[in-house]
PDB file of C-alpha atoms in Angstrom:
ATOM      1  CA  MET A  18      67.543 110.055  86.683  1.00 76.00           C
ATOM      2  CA  PRO A  19      69.393 107.366  88.616  1.00 91.00           C
ATOM      3  CA  ILE A  20      72.912 108.172  89.748  1.00 92.00           C
ATOM      4  CA  GLU A  21      74.218 105.105  87.888  1.00 91.00           C
ATOM      5  CA  ILE A  22      73.216 106.765  84.624  1.00 92.00           C
ATOM      6  CA  ALA A  23      74.015 110.366  85.535  1.00 94.00           C
ATOM      7  CA  VAL A  24      77.629 109.809  86.594  1.00 95.00           C
ATOM      8  CA  PRO A  25      78.779 108.201  83.309  1.00 94.00           C
ATOM      9  CA  LEU A  26      76.954 110.886  81.322  1.00 96.00           C
ATOM     10  CA  VAL A  27      78.691 113.652  83.249  1.00 96.00           C
ATOM     11  CA  ARG A  28      82.060 111.892  82.863  1.00 97.00           C
ATOM     12  CA  ALA A  29      81.501 111.563  79.113  1.00 96.00           C
ATOM     13  CA  PHE A  30      80.678 115.267  78.893  1.00 96.00           C
ATOM     14  CA  GLU A  31      83.801 116.147  80.903  1.00 97.00           C
ATOM     15  CA  ILE A  32      85.978 114.093  78.554  1.00 97.00           C
ATOM     16  CA  TYR A  33      84.295 115.634  75.501  1.00 97.00           C
ATOM     17  CA  ALA A  34      84.860 119.133  76.928  1.00 97.00           C
ATOM     18  CA  LEU A  35      88.509 118.470  77.825  1.00 97.00           C
ATOM     19  CA  VAL A  36      89.303 117.050  74.397  1.00 97.00           C
ATOM     20  CA  GLY A  37      87.395 119.959  72.874  1.00 96.00           C
ATOM     21  CA  VAL A  38      89.446 122.591  74.692  1.00 97.00           C
ATOM     22  CA  LEU A  39      92.687 120.948  73.568  1.00 96.00           C
ATOM     23  CA  VAL A  40      91.615 120.356  69.967  1.00 96.00           C
ATOM     24  CA  GLY A  41      89.948 123.780  69.793  1.00 95.00           C
ATOM     25  CA  GLY A  42      93.190 125.468  70.794  1.00 95.00           C
ATOM     26  CA  LEU A  43      95.126 123.436  68.264  1.00 94.00           C
ATOM     27  CA  PHE A  44      92.599 124.298  65.563  1.00 93.00           C
ATOM     28  CA  ALA A  45      92.487 127.994  66.442  1.00 93.00           C
ATOM     29  CA  PHE A  46      96.259 128.469  66.485  1.00 93.00           C
ATOM     30  CA  ARG A  47      97.406 125.950  63.847  1.00 90.00           C
ATOM     31  CA  GLY A  48      94.586 124.247  61.968  1.00 88.00           C
ATOM     32  CA  ALA A  49      92.571 127.255  60.853  1.00 87.00           C
ATOM     33  CA  ALA A  50      95.417 128.354  58.591  1.00 85.00           C
ATOM     34  CA  ARG A  51      95.450 124.920  56.985  1.00 84.00           C
ATOM     35  CA  VAL A  52      91.698 124.916  56.416  1.00 83.00           C
ATOM     36  CA  ASP A  53      91.567 128.516  55.178  1.00 82.00           C
ATOM     37  CA  PRO A  54      94.777 130.212  53.978  1.00 81.00           C
ATOM     38  CA  ASP A  55      93.245 133.636  54.694  1.00 82.00           C
ATOM     39  CA  ALA A  56      93.338 132.757  58.399  1.00 85.00           C
ATOM     40  CA  ALA A  57      97.126 132.295  58.335  1.00 85.00           C
ATOM     41  CA  GLY A  58      97.891 135.874  59.330  1.00 86.00           C
ATOM     42  CA  ALA A  59      94.888 136.299  61.601  1.00 90.00           C
ATOM     43  CA  PRO A  60      95.356 138.334  64.788  1.00 94.00           C
ATOM     44  CA  LEU A  61      95.179 136.847  68.267  1.00 93.00           C
ATOM     45  CA  GLY A  62      91.657 138.207  68.763  1.00 94.00           C
ATOM     46  CA  PHE A  63      90.346 136.163  65.842  1.00 94.00           C
ATOM     47  CA  LYS A  64      91.995 133.004  67.140  1.00 94.00           C
ATOM     48  CA  LEU A  65      90.536 133.522  70.609  1.00 95.00           C
ATOM     49  CA  LEU A  66      87.145 134.161  69.035  1.00 95.00           C
ATOM     50  CA  ILE A  67      87.030 130.880  67.091  1.00 94.00           C
ATOM     51  CA  TRP A  68      88.491 128.753  69.922  1.00 96.00           C
ATOM     52  CA  PRO A  69      85.171 128.151  71.780  1.00 96.00           C
ATOM     53  CA  ALA A  70      83.345 127.123  68.611  1.00 95.00           C
ATOM     54  CA  ALA A  71      86.192 124.842  67.560  1.00 94.00           C
ATOM     55  CA  ALA A  72      86.154 123.321  71.055  1.00 96.00           C
ATOM     56  CA  ALA A  73      82.411 122.700  71.011  1.00 96.00           C
ATOM     57  CA  LEU A  74      82.544 121.220  67.510  1.00 94.00           C
ATOM     58  CA  TRP A  75      85.894 119.455  67.912  1.00 93.00           C
ATOM     59  CA  PRO A  76      85.021 116.329  65.880  1.00 94.00           C
ATOM     60  CA  TRP A  77      84.294 118.592  62.899  1.00 91.00           C
ATOM     61  CA  SER A  78      87.478 120.575  63.596  1.00 89.00           C
ATOM     62  CA  VAL A  79      89.578 117.400  63.512  1.00 91.00           C
ATOM     63  CA  TRP A  80      87.845 116.250  60.337  1.00 90.00           C
ATOM     64  CA  ARG A  81      88.574 119.593  58.654  1.00 85.00           C
ATOM     65  CA  MET A  82      92.223 119.669  59.789  1.00 85.00           C
ATOM     66  CA  VAL A  83      92.951 116.107  58.712  1.00 86.00           C
ATOM     67  CA  GLY A  84      90.860 115.888  55.571  1.00 81.00           C
ATOM     68  CA  SER A  85      91.193 119.294  53.967  1.00 67.00           C
ATOM     69  CA  LYS A  86      93.609 119.730  51.116  1.00 69.00           C
ATOM     70  CA  GLN A  87      92.333 123.120  50.004  1.00 69.00           C
ATOM     71  CA  PRO A  88      89.658 125.557  51.170  1.00 67.00           C
ATOM     72  CA  PRO A  89      86.103 124.853  50.033  1.00 68.00           C
ATOM     73  CA  ILE A  90      84.899 126.664  46.932  1.00 74.00           C
ATOM     74  CA  GLN A  91      81.974 128.978  47.513  1.00 74.00           C
ATOM     75  CA  SER A  92      79.025 127.981  45.363  1.00 79.00           C
ATOM     76  CA  ASP A  93      75.920 130.031  45.978  1.00 85.00           C
ATOM     77  CA  ALA A  94      73.597 132.367  44.105  1.00 86.00           C
ATOM     78  CA  HIS A  95      75.841 135.386  44.638  1.00 83.00           C
ATOM     79  CA  ARG A  96      78.921 133.656  43.242  1.00 81.00           C
ATOM     80  CA  ARG A  97      76.997 132.342  40.233  1.00 82.00           C
ATOM     81  CA  ALA A  98      75.581 135.819  39.519  1.00 83.00           C
ATOM     82  CA  ALA A  99      79.067 137.311  39.706  1.00 80.00           C
ATOM     83  CA  ARG A 100      80.345 134.760  37.200  1.00 79.00           C
ATOM     84  CA  GLU A 101      77.531 135.616  34.772  1.00 78.00           C
ATOM     85  CA  VAL A 102      78.322 139.343  34.941  1.00 75.00           C
ATOM     86  CA  ALA A 103      82.099 138.921  34.668  1.00 65.00           C
ATOM     87  CA  PRO A 104      83.521 139.066  31.131  1.00 63.00           C
TER      88      PRO A 104
END
C-alpha cells in the first residue's frame, strides 16, 4: 500500500478512536442512563465495562443518546409467551 494512502487511513482511524474514547466516556457515565433507566444507578464497574464498546461503536452511541426518548420495548418469543400465560 502506498504511503500516500496509508497515512490518511491511519489519521482517520486515530480521529475515529479519539472521538470514540470521548463519546464512549460520555455515554458510559451519562448517556446510558438516558437510553436505559435501569442503568441510572449502575456501579462504576458496569460503566467501565461498557466504555470500550461505546467507544468502538460511538456513532451508534450518539444516535441512541440523541434520538432515544424511552428504552426500546423487548419483543421476542419469550416476551410473547409470557404475555399469553399472564392473566
